Structures are given as structure tokens and as C-alpha cells.
Amino acid sequence: MLDKAISGSRTYWAWLGFLGLISAAGFVAYLFQFNYGLGLTGMSRDVTWGFYIAQFTFLVGVAASAVMLVIPYYLHDYKKFGKVVILGEFLAVSAVSMCILFIFVDLGQPMRVMNVVLHPTPNSVMFWDMIVLSGYLALNIVIGWHTLHAEKKGVAPSPWVKPLIYLSIPWAVSIHTVTAFLYAGIPGRHLWLTAIMAARFLASAFAAGPALLIILCLIVRNVSKFDPGKEPIQTLGKIVTYAMTANVFFFLLEVFTAFYSGIPGHQHSLEYLFFGLDGYSRLVPWMWTAAALAIVSLVLLIMPGLKKNEDILAIACGTVFVSTWIDKGMGLVVGGFIPNPMERVTEYTPTFPEVLITIGIWAIGFLILTVLYKVAISVREELAGN
Amino acid sequence: MSMQRRDFLKLLGLSTLVGGTGGGAVFNVLKPGELEASTAKFKSTSGRTWAMVVDVRKFTPDQYGKCIKACHREHNVPDFGNPKDEIKWTWTDDFEHTFPGQGHEFMDEALESLPFLLMCNHCEKPACVRVCPTQATFKRASDGIVVMDPHRCIGCRFCMAACPFGARSFNWRDPRKGGFPMVGDKPVIPNPEYPTRTKGVVEKCTFCPERLVLGKEPACVEATEGSGALVFGNLEDPHSEVREVLGTHYTIQRKPELGTNPRVFYVIGG
């Protein structure tokens, strides 16, 4: 089937070339970082994780969201998702690939990354994160590829795939739970030390992932002969609505506990993010943008009938995506480091090479996504043509 | 009738096997010794657990600088001259930032502005060790010191996020390029006996195992010698000087509520 990826229109190749150029630029920037060290980024002793880990955290959610298609299709026999479930699985493959790359570029000694395997340490959440992420990547490649191949041949998928599909459901939940545990299990960082973290992660994931998938479905319909169909997109819209509502609700729970309890430590990070702390307020405009976009998205999604219009749905999904990207990326990761354990404020801004490397990895992700989608769409077009 | 806690838990575990609640206790039945292992206090294999008492009453203003200088010189801690790349093993801060949340507005102003010497707490239950994915940082079984293996560290900085005391620093760049004074194109390494680190690894205060093994005290303690401002010794020996000070003075730890049990104690006053 891979041959489908190397025969395409001029636009297809131009798009791949464009993504290739951007990832090459990111790679060159990475060589500079590899040579100089992570000092090339905006990170410091006080803010030790930044833009890379923010993308990583957000994208684990996007990857996990494939389960929002798998559950209705395979567990509830919701046939309408039959056409889009492969798009969800391939999106997961692309998202996990980006996650792994973002971890890699964040390492101070990337050549030693295999130490995690050579010295397995079950008490470290990062060890488990490595296991669940690589397992999830493998599951989605195998499941996605095999089911598509069976579809191409016009036969039912082999019986051994079913258990893997069922396994992928709790596995998807696990990747985001374990990622939340990276934060929620460490003492002394008030913004992160909260039992609702994993639930909040899952809610924002199931909002952002399907939102991106809706946008991708609309793009696919425009650039190919394959139409995912109106109804699956509307059903995804409902999923986004519920998940985004839960996400905003969970966030407000955090606000309530912090401010009603009046415990200063619990308030500091939120104060920094939304109002500024000790005169430092670099993230304030970003957080209010995220808040405003969240409100807009909820209005568009909840107001009866509005999201039936696919243009409005697309806008709503865009606002969900950007809002959760800011909130869960920079807001959560950087916000957790401010103030520092001595209650002093050191701010953080990504540097130009850091942003370039980040965009480069996103380009690689979209490259993987484009190639996989191209294969899936070509198979579908071929089947429709016969 | 006396019932040992362990027996009680066993019984509880058995009953839950039948009843189906409290799964955690089942674990104790299935794995004998697990309970002891999880609740036991750290016990060194050598009978020595090192600890430090910082007696701020005895510090003279010039001693803080001496301690920091001695430490950083001993361990070739680089100085890049900017806060973004900063690496520090020992440093000072005021009461408000050393013991966040423990001060109040009517506090003794002298105490409020007093510097406190800060370093790695060599916690009994270190969060940094718990999170490290490669065991590059670990608690030495022999004496409880939390050490770093810079050759194994992958530079993920999970330990820096986990440490509630800001004790850890990262080599954002090569310390040999800009971290030390240069003569020609060669950096002048303050202590040729001690290694420098590479870029991309974490480092921190180690309680000077390289000196302890020679029977010497840590470099910072030596820098305050004779004043009693820093007392270093064996926590497991009830007659050691640290235990003596801890037993006769009101001492506090940084963030005791987090349960890491710092092994650095502070005498504030009285």
C-alpha cells in the first residue's frame, strides 16, 4: 500500500516539499542546539521545561483522542465512524511520533536516551510514559495499517486485530493518565499537585483531538474524492462539545479550590497566569486569549443548531484547538514552574531556534500525517472507483 | 489482647480477599515484608546517615560567601555570569524565600533579612530520586547521601521539576566554554582533582563524598570551622554533635509538610 504514498498530484508533492523544507530548517536549528546545549533555548534553572514539553503534553492528548472514534465504532457498533476511524488512528501515529521527537530534543544528553531502557526504573513515571507511548504508537500502526489493508482487499480484518483494538482503548486512556502523572505526582508544585489533573488532561484531549480531526476531515473532503460524510463529523462535533465543556468545568474546579480555600501557594501560579505575579505578567495575554477562545468555542458548540453549519463548526474546532494548546501547553507547563520553589518569579520565553525546532517537529508530524492519509484516501478512492 | 499492626493488616487483607474492598491491603498478604519496606525509616548499611545543622545564630556575615566559594571551588562549579545559565550547589536566600509561608508581617526584622545557607537537603525520601528514569540520581545505601551519576544522566530534568527545594542545576551549555576564567584558549579549572561536568546533565550539592572518604568534613563545613555555624555528622549516632544540637535546640526543616524529610536542619534563634 505504501506505493500510494509515492504517486500523487503536483499539489501533494508541493505540500510534502513545503513540509520537508520546514522540517529541514528545524533540523539545522537542532544541530545548533545539539552543539551548544539547551542553553540555546529560553529555559533556565527555574523554568526547566518549556516549549518542547508543552507541545509534548498537548500532543499526547491529541494522540489519545483516537479512542473517541474507536469506542463508538468498535464497542457501540456505530457504523458511521467506519470511514473516519482510520483517520483517527493515523492522527494518533503522527501525534505520538511528534511526542517522541519533542522528548528527544528536550534531552540534555540525547545520545543516552537508551539509558531509560538499559536501566529500567519502575518508580519513575517517565519510564512508564516511555512504555505506554511506544506501545500506543505500535498499536496504532499495526491496527491502522492492517484494517486498511483488509479493506483494500475487501476482506474482514484478521481475528487477532480485535483484541489489539480492545487493548488500544484502555491504552489510549493510559498514555494521557501517565503523562498527567508526570506532573500530578511531584510535591511542591501547587499548580500540578492536583488529583483532577489526569481527568482534566483527558477532557482537554478529547476536545482538542476530535476538533483537529474534524478540521482534517473537512480538508480531506476538499482536496480528495473521499468524503468522510456529514454525520460522522456532526457526531465528532458533539464529542468535542461535551469534552470541551468538561475541560472548562474541571479548570473552574481548580480555580474554586485555589481561591475559596485562600491558600496562597495554590493561588500563585493561577495568579501569575491570569493577572501576573510580583510585576511579572508575560503569559497573561496568552491565558486570556485561551479563556476568550474557550468561551467562544462553547457558545458556538452549545447554541442549538449553530454547529450544524460546517463552517461554524470548523471555527469552533479551531478555537477549541488553539485554546487548549495555550492552556495545556505553555499555561500548564510553564505556569507550574512559576513561582519557583523559593516563591521567586523567573519568566520564560522560547527563543528563535527553539521555536524553529518546534515548528520543524510539527512539520515532520504533518508530513507523517499527510503520507498516511494519502495512503488511506487513495485506497478509499480506488474502492469507490471500482 | 495485643495484636501487632502487621497481623491486623494481614487480617484486613484476608477479609478484603473475601469482601472485595481495600485492595491495597491485599498486597501485604501477597508480599510479605512489603509493609516493612514501605514504612521503614532509611537505615544506612554503614551505620552512618549524614546530616547537617545550619546554625544561623553563629554565622558571621562573611561566612556565607566563604562557604559558597569553598563549595563551588572544590567542585568546579562554573560561573557563566548570567542567571539563565546559572549553576549553584550552595547559595543563600532570606527567611521568606527559604521557608515560604512560615513568616508573618510582624516578624523580627533582623530575622527577616538574615541570609540562610541553602543546599541539597539529602532528603530521606527524595522526590528527585523517585522520578529519575535512569537512576542517575540515587540515595546511597551506605550513608543516605543523594548523589548524581553525571555519566548516566540523560538530562530530562524531571528531577529539577520534582525537587521542592530548587537544589538542582542543569548544564545548559558546556561549562568548559565560558564557565571558567580563560588563559589563552584553555579554561582554568579551579580544582584539577575534581572532574568538570559535560553539557546537558544535572548537578547539585553532594555533601562532599570525595572528602568524607578521606575523613574530612564537607568543604562548606570546613569553611566555617571553629564557629559551629555548620554542624555535620551522623544522624544514627545518638552521641554525635548533630544529634546533640538537634536534641537540645528548636530546629526547623524546609517544607516538612511535603514528607521528603530533609536532612538539613536550621537553628533559627533562642
Coordinates of C-alpha atoms in Angstrom, one line a residue, chain A residues 7-17:
Chain A
S7 CA 2.1 8.7 -6.6
G8 CA 0.3 11.9 -6.2
S9 CA -0.7 15.2 -7.7
R10 CA 1.6 18.1 -8.1
T11 CA -0.1 19.8 -5.1
Y12 CA 0.6 16.7 -3.0
W13 CA 4.3 16.8 -3.8
A14 CA 4.4 20.6 -3.4
W15 CA 2.9 20.2 0.1
L16 CA 5.3 17.5 1.0
G17 CA 8.2 19.6 -0.3

